[in-house]
Short mmCIF file of C-alpha atoms in Angstrom, two decimals:
data_model
loop_
_atom_site.label_atom_id
_atom_site.label_comp_id
_atom_site.label_asym_id
_atom_site.label_seq_id
_atom_site.Cartn_x
_atom_site.Cartn_y
_atom_site.Cartn_z
CA MET R 1 -0.09 -12.01 11.79
CA TYR R 2 3.28 -12.27 10.04
CA GLU R 3 6.52 -13.88 11.15
CA GLY R 4 8.21 -11.46 13.57
CA ALA R 5 10.85 -9.91 11.31
CA VAL R 6 8.37 -9.30 8.48
CA GLN R 7 5.85 -7.69 10.85
CA ASP R 8 8.61 -5.50 12.32
CA LEU R 9 9.51 -4.24 8.85
CA ILE R 10 5.85 -3.61 7.99
CA ASP R 11 5.47 -1.64 11.25
CA GLU R 12 8.58 0.48 10.59
CA LEU R 13 7.60 1.22 6.98
CA GLY R 14 4.05 2.07 8.10
CA ARG R 15 5.45 4.84 10.33
CA LEU R 16 6.75 6.75 7.31
CA PRO R 17 4.62 9.69 6.13
CA GLY R 18 2.11 8.76 3.42
CA VAL R 19 2.71 5.01 3.79
CA GLY R 20 -0.49 3.22 4.88
CA PRO R 21 -0.71 -0.37 6.18
CA LYS R 22 -1.32 -1.86 2.70
CA SER R 23 1.57 0.06 1.13
CA ALA R 24 3.82 -0.95 4.02
CA GLN R 25 2.92 -4.60 3.42
CA ARG R 26 3.51 -4.27 -0.32
CA LEU R 27 6.90 -2.60 0.25
CA ALA R 28 7.92 -5.20 2.83
CA PHE R 29 7.16 -8.10 0.49
CA HIS R 30 8.93 -6.33 -2.34
CA LEU R 31 12.03 -5.97 -0.15
CA LEU R 32 11.71 -9.56 1.08
CA ALA R 33 11.80 -10.85 -2.49
CA ALA R 34 14.36 -8.27 -3.69
CA ASP R 35 18.06 -8.94 -4.29
CA GLU R 36 20.33 -8.75 -1.25
CA ASP R 37 22.11 -5.97 -3.16
CA GLU R 38 19.04 -3.79 -3.54
CA VAL R 39 18.29 -3.93 0.18
CA ALA R 40 21.96 -3.41 1.02
CA ARG R 41 22.00 -0.26 -1.14
CA LEU R 42 18.89 1.08 0.62
CA VAL R 43 20.35 0.31 4.06
CA SER R 44 23.61 2.00 3.11
CA ALA R 45 21.80 5.08 1.73
CA LEU R 46 19.84 5.38 5.00
CA THR R 47 22.96 4.96 7.11
CA GLU R 48 25.02 7.38 5.01
CA VAL R 49 22.36 10.07 5.06
CA LYS R 50 22.35 10.07 8.85
CA ARG R 51 26.13 9.79 9.07
CA ARG R 52 27.16 12.35 6.44
CA VAL R 53 24.36 14.85 6.05
CA ARG R 54 24.08 17.75 8.44
CA PHE R 55 22.64 21.23 8.21
CA CYS R 56 24.59 24.22 6.92
CA SER R 57 25.80 26.36 9.83
CA VAL R 58 24.94 29.53 7.87
CA CYS R 59 21.63 28.94 6.10
CA GLY R 60 20.22 25.69 7.55
CA ASN R 61 20.10 23.90 4.18
CA VAL R 62 21.30 20.27 3.98
CA ALA R 63 25.08 20.06 3.69
CA GLN R 64 27.87 17.52 3.68
CA GLU R 65 30.44 20.01 4.95
CA GLU R 66 30.09 22.62 7.67
CA GLN R 67 28.49 24.89 5.03
CA CYS R 68 26.31 23.94 2.06
CA ARG R 69 27.36 24.25 -1.56
CA ILE R 70 25.33 27.42 -2.11
CA CYS R 71 26.79 29.29 0.88
CA LEU R 72 30.29 28.23 -0.22
CA ASP R 73 29.74 29.41 -3.83
CA PRO R 74 31.50 32.83 -4.27
CA ARG R 75 29.47 33.57 -7.43
CA ARG R 76 26.19 33.89 -5.50
CA ASP R 77 24.81 37.38 -4.84
CA THR R 78 25.23 38.10 -1.12
CA THR R 79 22.85 41.08 -1.12
CA VAL R 80 19.65 39.08 -1.72
CA LEU R 81 18.41 36.48 0.75
CA CYS R 82 15.57 34.09 0.00
CA VAL R 83 13.79 32.76 3.10
CA VAL R 84 12.18 29.32 2.69
CA GLU R 85 10.59 26.78 5.02
CA GLU R 86 12.48 23.60 4.10
CA PRO R 87 15.60 22.41 2.23
CA LYS R 88 13.37 20.90 -0.50
CA ASP R 89 12.13 24.42 -1.25
CA VAL R 90 15.74 25.44 -1.98
CA VAL R 91 15.93 22.66 -4.56
CA ALA R 92 12.61 23.70 -6.13
CA ILE R 93 13.82 27.30 -6.49
CA GLU R 94 17.28 26.31 -7.77
CA ARG R 95 15.52 24.36 -10.53
CA THR R 96 13.97 27.60 -11.90
CA ARG R 97 17.46 29.20 -12.39
CA GLU R 98 15.75 32.56 -11.63
CA PHE R 99 17.54 33.25 -8.39
CA ARG R 100 21.26 33.83 -7.87
CA GLY R 101 21.24 35.03 -4.25
CA ARG R 102 21.51 32.97 -1.08
CA TYR R 103 18.98 31.20 1.12
CA HIS R 104 17.82 31.02 4.69
CA VAL R 105 15.98 27.84 5.69
CA LEU R 106 13.57 28.39 8.60
CA GLY R 107 12.94 24.71 9.29
CA GLY R 108 9.14 25.09 9.09
CA ALA R 109 6.44 27.74 9.38
CA ILE R 110 4.56 29.38 12.22
CA SER R 111 1.59 27.17 13.11
CA PRO R 112 -0.35 27.80 16.33
CA ILE R 113 -2.30 24.54 15.77
CA GLU R 114 0.87 22.46 15.70
CA GLY R 115 2.42 24.58 18.44
CA VAL R 116 5.18 25.98 16.21
CA GLY R 117 6.10 29.57 17.08
CA PRO R 118 8.87 31.89 15.84
CA ASP R 119 11.24 30.55 18.50
CA ASP R 120 11.01 27.06 16.99
CA LEU R 121 12.21 28.38 13.62
CA ARG R 122 15.64 29.73 12.63
CA VAL R 123 14.50 33.35 13.05
CA ARG R 124 17.26 34.37 15.47
CA GLU R 125 19.86 33.05 13.00
CA LEU R 126 18.15 35.10 10.25
CA LEU R 127 18.39 38.30 12.30
CA SER R 128 22.08 37.78 13.07
CA ARG R 129 22.82 37.18 9.36
CA LEU R 130 21.07 40.45 8.53
CA ALA R 131 22.99 42.36 11.25
CA SER R 132 26.09 42.75 9.02
CA GLY R 133 24.09 44.97 6.65
CA GLU R 134 25.29 43.16 3.51
CA VAL R 135 21.79 41.93 2.62
CA THR R 136 19.55 44.61 1.09
CA GLU R 137 16.58 42.48 -0.01
CA VAL R 138 14.83 39.61 1.75
CA ILE R 139 12.52 37.52 -0.41
CA LEU R 140 9.93 35.68 1.70
CA ALA R 141 9.36 32.42 -0.15
CA THR R 142 7.41 30.51 2.48
CA ASP R 143 4.59 28.25 1.22
CA PRO R 144 1.50 30.05 -0.18
CA ASN R 145 -0.75 28.54 2.50
CA LEU R 146 -2.05 29.73 5.86
CA GLU R 147 1.10 28.96 7.87
CA GLY R 148 3.43 30.25 5.16
CA GLU R 149 1.49 33.53 4.84
CA ALA R 150 1.46 33.99 8.62
CA THR R 151 5.21 33.42 8.75
CA ALA R 152 5.83 35.88 5.89
CA THR R 153 3.69 38.54 7.57
CA TYR R 154 5.45 37.99 10.91
CA LEU R 155 8.90 38.29 9.32
CA ALA R 156 7.93 41.31 7.16
CA ARG R 157 6.76 43.22 10.23
CA MET R 158 10.08 42.48 11.91
CA LEU R 159 12.35 43.19 8.94
CA LYS R 160 10.82 46.31 7.37
CA PRO R 161 11.80 48.62 10.29
CA MET R 162 15.39 47.49 9.62
CA GLY R 163 15.26 49.37 6.29
CA LEU R 164 15.37 46.19 4.18
CA ARG R 165 13.49 45.66 0.92
CA VAL R 166 11.12 42.85 1.92
CA THR R 167 9.37 41.03 -0.92
CA ARG R 168 7.04 38.07 -1.29
CA LEU R 169 6.83 35.66 -4.23
CA ALA R 170 4.15 36.80 -6.69
CA SER R 171 0.74 35.28 -6.77
CA GLY R 172 0.62 32.68 -9.50
CA LEU R 173 1.42 29.91 -7.08
CA PRO R 174 -1.76 27.97 -6.35
CA VAL R 175 -3.01 29.03 -2.91
CA GLY R 176 -3.42 26.31 -0.30
CA GLY R 177 -0.76 24.11 -1.87
CA ASP R 178 2.90 23.40 -1.23
CA LEU R 179 5.65 25.42 -2.91
CA GLU R 180 7.57 22.27 -3.81
CA TYR R 181 4.78 21.06 -6.14
CA ALA R 182 4.77 24.16 -8.37
CA ASP R 183 6.17 23.62 -11.88
CA GLU R 184 9.34 25.47 -12.92
CA VAL R 185 7.56 28.07 -15.11
CA THR R 186 5.02 29.05 -12.46
CA LEU R 187 7.68 29.28 -9.79
CA GLY R 188 9.95 31.27 -12.13
CA ARG R 189 7.13 33.75 -12.90
CA ALA R 190 6.41 34.08 -9.20
CA PHE R 191 10.05 35.09 -8.70
CA GLU R 192 9.93 37.71 -11.49
CA GLY R 193 6.68 39.22 -10.17
CA ARG R 194 7.59 39.39 -6.48
CA ARG R 195 5.98 42.39 -4.73
CA LEU R 196 6.82 44.66 -1.79
CA LEU R 197 4.99 43.56 1.33
CA ASP R 198 2.60 46.22 2.64
CA VAL R 199 2.21 45.63 6.37
CA MET S 1 20.43 18.51 -7.50
CA TYR S 2 20.88 17.45 -3.85
CA GLU S 3 23.99 16.81 -1.83
CA GLY S 4 25.26 13.32 -2.74
CA ALA S 5 24.00 11.30 0.22
CA VAL S 6 20.50 12.83 0.09
CA GLN S 7 20.23 12.22 -3.67
CA ASP S 8 21.40 8.61 -3.19
CA LEU S 9 18.65 8.02 -0.64
CA ILE S 10 16.03 9.66 -2.89
CA ASP S 11 17.18 7.41 -5.76
CA GLU S 12 17.02 4.24 -3.66
CA LEU S 13 13.58 5.09 -2.24
CA GLY S 14 12.36 5.96 -5.74
CA ARG S 15 13.16 2.40 -6.87
CA LEU S 16 10.56 0.95 -4.48
CA PRO S 17 7.21 -0.01 -6.03
CA GLY S 18 4.60 2.75 -5.88
CA VAL S 19 7.10 5.40 -4.71
CA GLY S 20 7.36 8.23 -7.26
CA PRO S 21 10.05 10.95 -7.31
CA LYS S 22 8.04 13.37 -5.15
CA SER S 23 7.23 10.69 -2.54
CA ALA S 24 10.87 9.60 -2.50
CA GLN S 25 11.94 13.20 -1.83
CA ARG S 26 9.33 13.59 0.91
CA LEU S 27 10.40 10.31 2.57
CA ALA S 28 14.09 11.21 2.33
CA PHE S 29 13.56 14.59 4.01
CA HIS S 30 11.41 12.97 6.66
CA LEU S 31 14.21 10.49 7.41
CA LEU S 32 16.83 13.24 7.32
CA ALA S 33 14.96 15.17 10.01
CA ALA S 34 13.90 12.05 11.97
CA ASP S 35 15.47 10.83 15.19
CA GLU S 36 18.59 8.70 14.83
CA ASP S 37 16.57 6.01 16.62
CA GLU S 38 13.76 5.96 14.08
CA VAL S 39 16.19 5.48 11.19
CA ALA S 40 18.18 2.91 13.17
CA ARG S 41 15.00 0.89 13.75
CA LEU S 42 14.17 0.97 10.04
CA VAL S 43 17.71 -0.05 9.09
CA SER S 44 17.61 -2.88 11.62
CA ALA S 45 14.19 -4.08 10.39
CA LEU S 46 15.51 -4.15 6.81
CA THR S 47 18.66 -5.99 7.81
CA GLU S 48 16.81 -8.49 10.02
CA VAL S 49 14.24 -9.31 7.36
CA LYS S 50 16.99 -10.27 4.93
CA ARG S 51 19.01 -12.09 7.59
CA ARG S 52 16.24 -14.02 9.33
CA VAL S 53 13.38 -14.49 6.90
CA ARG S 54 13.49 -17.27 4.37
CA PHE S 55 10.88 -19.29 2.53
CA CYS S 56 9.29 -22.45 3.96
CA SER S 57 10.84 -25.54 2.37
CA VAL S 58 7.42 -27.20 2.18
CA CYS S 59 4.91 -24.53 1.09
CA GLY S 60 6.99 -21.53 0.01
CA ASN S 61 5.43 -19.17 2.58
CA VAL S 62 7.68 -16.78 4.54
CA ALA S 63 9.31 -18.53 7.50
CA GLN S 64 11.88 -17.91 10.19
CA GLU S 65 12.69 -21.60 10.57
CA GLU S 66 13.17 -24.22 7.87
CA GLN S 67 9.37 -24.59 7.80
CA CYS S 68 6.70 -21.95 8.36
CA ARG S 69 4.39 -21.86 11.39
CA ILE S 70 1.44 -23.24 9.43
CA CYS S 71 3.30 -26.26 8.05
CA LEU S 72 4.66 -26.97 11.55
CA ASP S 73 1.18 -26.75 13.15
CA PRO S 74 -0.07 -30.34 13.78
CA ARG S 75 -3.68 -29.11 14.16
CA ARG S 76 -3.94 -28.10 10.48
CA ASP S 77 -5.91 -30.38 8.13
CA THR S 78 -3.39 -32.09 5.85
CA THR S 79 -6.01 -33.29 3.34
CA VAL S 80 -6.89 -29.82 1.97
CA LEU S 81 -4.33 -27.68 0.19
CA CYS S 82 -4.96 -24.04 -0.72
CA VAL S 83 -2.83 -22.79 -3.63
CA VAL S 84 -2.07 -19.05 -3.61
CA GLU S 85 0.19 -16.72 -5.55
CA GLU S 86 2.03 -14.90 -2.75
CA PRO S 87 2.72 -15.08 1.01
CA LYS S 88 0.50 -12.03 1.57
CA ASP S 89 -2.44 -14.06 0.21
CA VAL S 90 -1.84 -16.60 3.01
CA VAL S 91 -2.20 -13.80 5.55
CA ALA S 92 -5.39 -12.51 3.89
CA ILE S 93 -6.95 -16.00 4.03
CA GLU S 94 -5.78 -16.70 7.60
CA ARG S 95 -7.55 -13.51 8.64
CA THR S 96 -10.94 -14.98 7.56
CA ARG S 97 -10.53 -17.99 9.93
CA GLU S 98 -12.48 -20.01 7.32
CA PHE S 99 -9.67 -22.33 6.32
CA ARG S 100 -7.89 -24.91 8.49
CA GLY S 101 -5.89 -26.74 5.82
CA ARG S 102 -2.43 -25.98 4.52
CA TYR S 103 -1.08 -23.75 1.79
CA HIS S 104 1.07 -23.88 -1.28
CA VAL S 105 2.58 -20.58 -2.41
CA LEU S 106 3.31 -20.49 -6.16
CA GLY S 107 5.41 -17.32 -6.06
CA GLY S 108 3.34 -15.61 -8.77
CA ALA S 109 0.94 -16.40 -11.61
CA ILE S 110 1.30 -17.45 -15.22
CA SER S 111 1.73 -14.30 -17.33
CA PRO S 112 2.85 -14.61 -20.97
CA ILE S 113 3.24 -10.80 -21.14
CA GLU S 114 5.72 -10.75 -18.26
CA GLY S 115 7.33 -13.98 -19.48
CA VAL S 116 6.24 -16.00 -16.41
CA GLY S 117 5.46 -19.62 -17.30
CA PRO S 118 4.61 -22.66 -15.11
CA ASP S 119 8.32 -23.47 -14.77
CA ASP S 120 8.91 -20.13 -13.04
CA LEU S 121 6.34 -21.01 -10.36
CA ARG S 122 6.50 -23.65 -7.63
CA VAL S 123 4.40 -26.10 -9.68
CA ARG S 124 6.89 -29.00 -9.54
CA GLU S 125 6.97 -28.66 -5.74
CA LEU S 126 3.15 -28.75 -5.73
CA LEU S 127 3.10 -32.00 -7.74
CA SER S 128 5.61 -33.68 -5.45
CA ARG S 129 3.58 -32.67 -2.37
CA LEU S 130 0.49 -34.21 -3.96
CA ALA S 131 2.35 -37.45 -4.87
CA SER S 132 1.97 -38.83 -1.32
CA GLY S 133 -1.81 -39.03 -1.81
CA GLU S 134 -2.61 -37.41 1.55
CA VAL S 135 -4.23 -34.35 -0.04
CA THR S 136 -7.75 -34.97 -1.41
CA GLU S 137 -8.80 -31.41 -2.26
CA VAL S 138 -6.87 -28.60 -3.85
CA ILE S 139 -8.41 -25.12 -3.57
CA LEU S 140 -7.11 -22.81 -6.28
CA ALA S 141 -7.04 -19.38 -4.61
CA THR S 142 -5.04 -17.46 -7.19
CA ASP S 143 -6.08 -13.83 -7.80
CA PRO S 144 -9.43 -13.30 -9.62
CA ASN S 145 -7.72 -11.54 -12.55
CA LEU S 146 -6.49 -12.68 -15.97
CA GLU S 147 -3.21 -14.20 -14.79
CA GLY S 148 -4.77 -15.82 -11.72
CA GLU S 149 -7.58 -17.37 -13.76
CA ALA S 150 -5.09 -18.66 -16.36
CA THR S 151 -2.99 -20.19 -13.59
CA ALA S 152 -6.05 -21.82 -11.97
CA THR S 153 -7.18 -23.29 -15.31
CA TYR S 154 -3.68 -24.58 -16.04
CA LEU S 155 -3.40 -26.24 -12.62
CA ALA S 156 -6.97 -27.63 -12.72
CA ARG S 157 -6.27 -29.36 -16.06
CA MET S 158 -3.13 -30.89 -14.58
CA LEU S 159 -4.61 -31.94 -11.22
CA LYS S 160 -8.06 -33.28 -12.14
CA PRO S 161 -6.70 -36.40 -13.95
CA MET S 162 -4.96 -37.23 -10.65
CA GLY S 163 -8.41 -37.86 -9.11
CA LEU S 164 -8.25 -34.83 -6.82
CA ARG S 165 -11.19 -32.61 -5.93
CA VAL S 166 -10.10 -29.31 -7.50
CA THR S 167 -12.02 -26.20 -6.43
CA ARG S 168 -11.83 -22.48 -7.08
CA LEU S 169 -12.82 -19.67 -4.70
CA ALA S 170 -16.43 -18.58 -5.36
CA SER S 171 -17.27 -15.50 -7.29
CA GLY S 172 -17.92 -12.66 -4.91
CA LEU S 173 -14.36 -11.45 -5.17
CA PRO S 174 -14.29 -8.36 -7.37
CA VAL S 175 -12.93 -9.37 -10.80
CA GLY S 176 -9.82 -7.57 -12.00
CA GLY S 177 -8.62 -6.87 -8.48
CA ASP S 178 -6.10 -8.37 -6.11
CA LEU S 179 -7.12 -11.05 -3.59
CA GLU S 180 -5.26 -9.29 -0.78
CA TYR S 181 -7.59 -6.27 -0.95
CA ALA S 182 -10.80 -8.24 -0.35
CA ASP S 183 -12.42 -7.67 3.05
CA GLU S 184 -12.70 -10.59 5.49
CA VAL S 185 -16.43 -11.22 4.94
CA THR S 186 -16.19 -11.30 1.15
CA LEU S 187 -13.15 -13.56 1.26
CA GLY S 188 -14.83 -15.81 3.85
CA ARG S 189 -17.96 -16.13 1.67
CA ALA S 190 -15.80 -16.92 -1.33
CA PHE S 191 -14.27 -19.79 0.68
CA GLU S 192 -17.70 -21.16 1.68
CA GLY S 193 -19.00 -20.99 -1.89
CA ARG S 194 -16.02 -22.55 -3.68
CA ARG S 195 -17.04 -24.59 -6.76
CA LEU S 196 -15.69 -27.61 -8.65
CA LEU S 197 -13.72 -26.52 -11.70
CA ASP S 198 -15.22 -27.76 -14.95
CA VAL S 199 -12.43 -27.97 -17.51
#
């Protein structure tokens, strides 16, 4: 329907999550009419993010070096480990300023429907981090939805026999939602009220 | 809050119309985790659209040559001219298959609030196209909202003394909305039922 290059851009934008055909068209025409500079900045941000960003070799968070800023920070408490699904969850928790330990990013949650099992997550890496015995508490901060709860239960059953204190973020987070959408106060309270998992 | 390159991408995506901070973050993390290929295709589509797409020297529609495909098509009726605000309106009208004339894209609508006057639109280009006398009817297909109506009235007052048949798309389009969101049937009916403007 459109000239080739415009249609190509609409198609590529329409592949992004949450961008429908009408939004893709609106974005494409915005970019078409935008300054060369604006588009150049977007292109450069896309290129740079693929070129420079990698995942921390320790915790799996996004990083620009071999390790992320949190793993490299000597002021962080190395005895408490907070397990989350995604790097954006790290950012949401950092925003509360309630937590001074370190993180472990699983890269998702167990989901039989989507065919994601424990082996598809960074569970092995978690176990080898715990092997040194430095960590005494693991906070399971997976999303408060079906997959997140299943993942927390799975990990708790595995970690409790290792003599670790295994906790889960307190209720207070709206069930069925995504951790990243909780406001700072709710998420902070959830940290304060974390409970021992009884499995 | 994020590593530099990720934050830069979130900032650039957040500048796009209709993309809020949470969507920008979600898109950025999607792209971060996406295949190199997917991001490369998006980057190339963005670059190509700025490199190859320009605006038709005759009608102002998007084009990959000096003129757009519609202006270059000898089968189009050169006596009827349909005036629209944006290139996406051309696509919406083409989809109805009701119209076989040519287009004139204004590049917007008169809006005192946004400081857009007739001189900011391609009105001079419209008058010089009409000077040859080939066009006998001008269909004013600007959006059925305040700015579109104001633009249609302004143009009708200017064009009627030139002895042209000046028409406006029939009511049937939902008032207050955008032309591009009308379904094909509604937009086709609006074309059939266009009326002479009485100003």
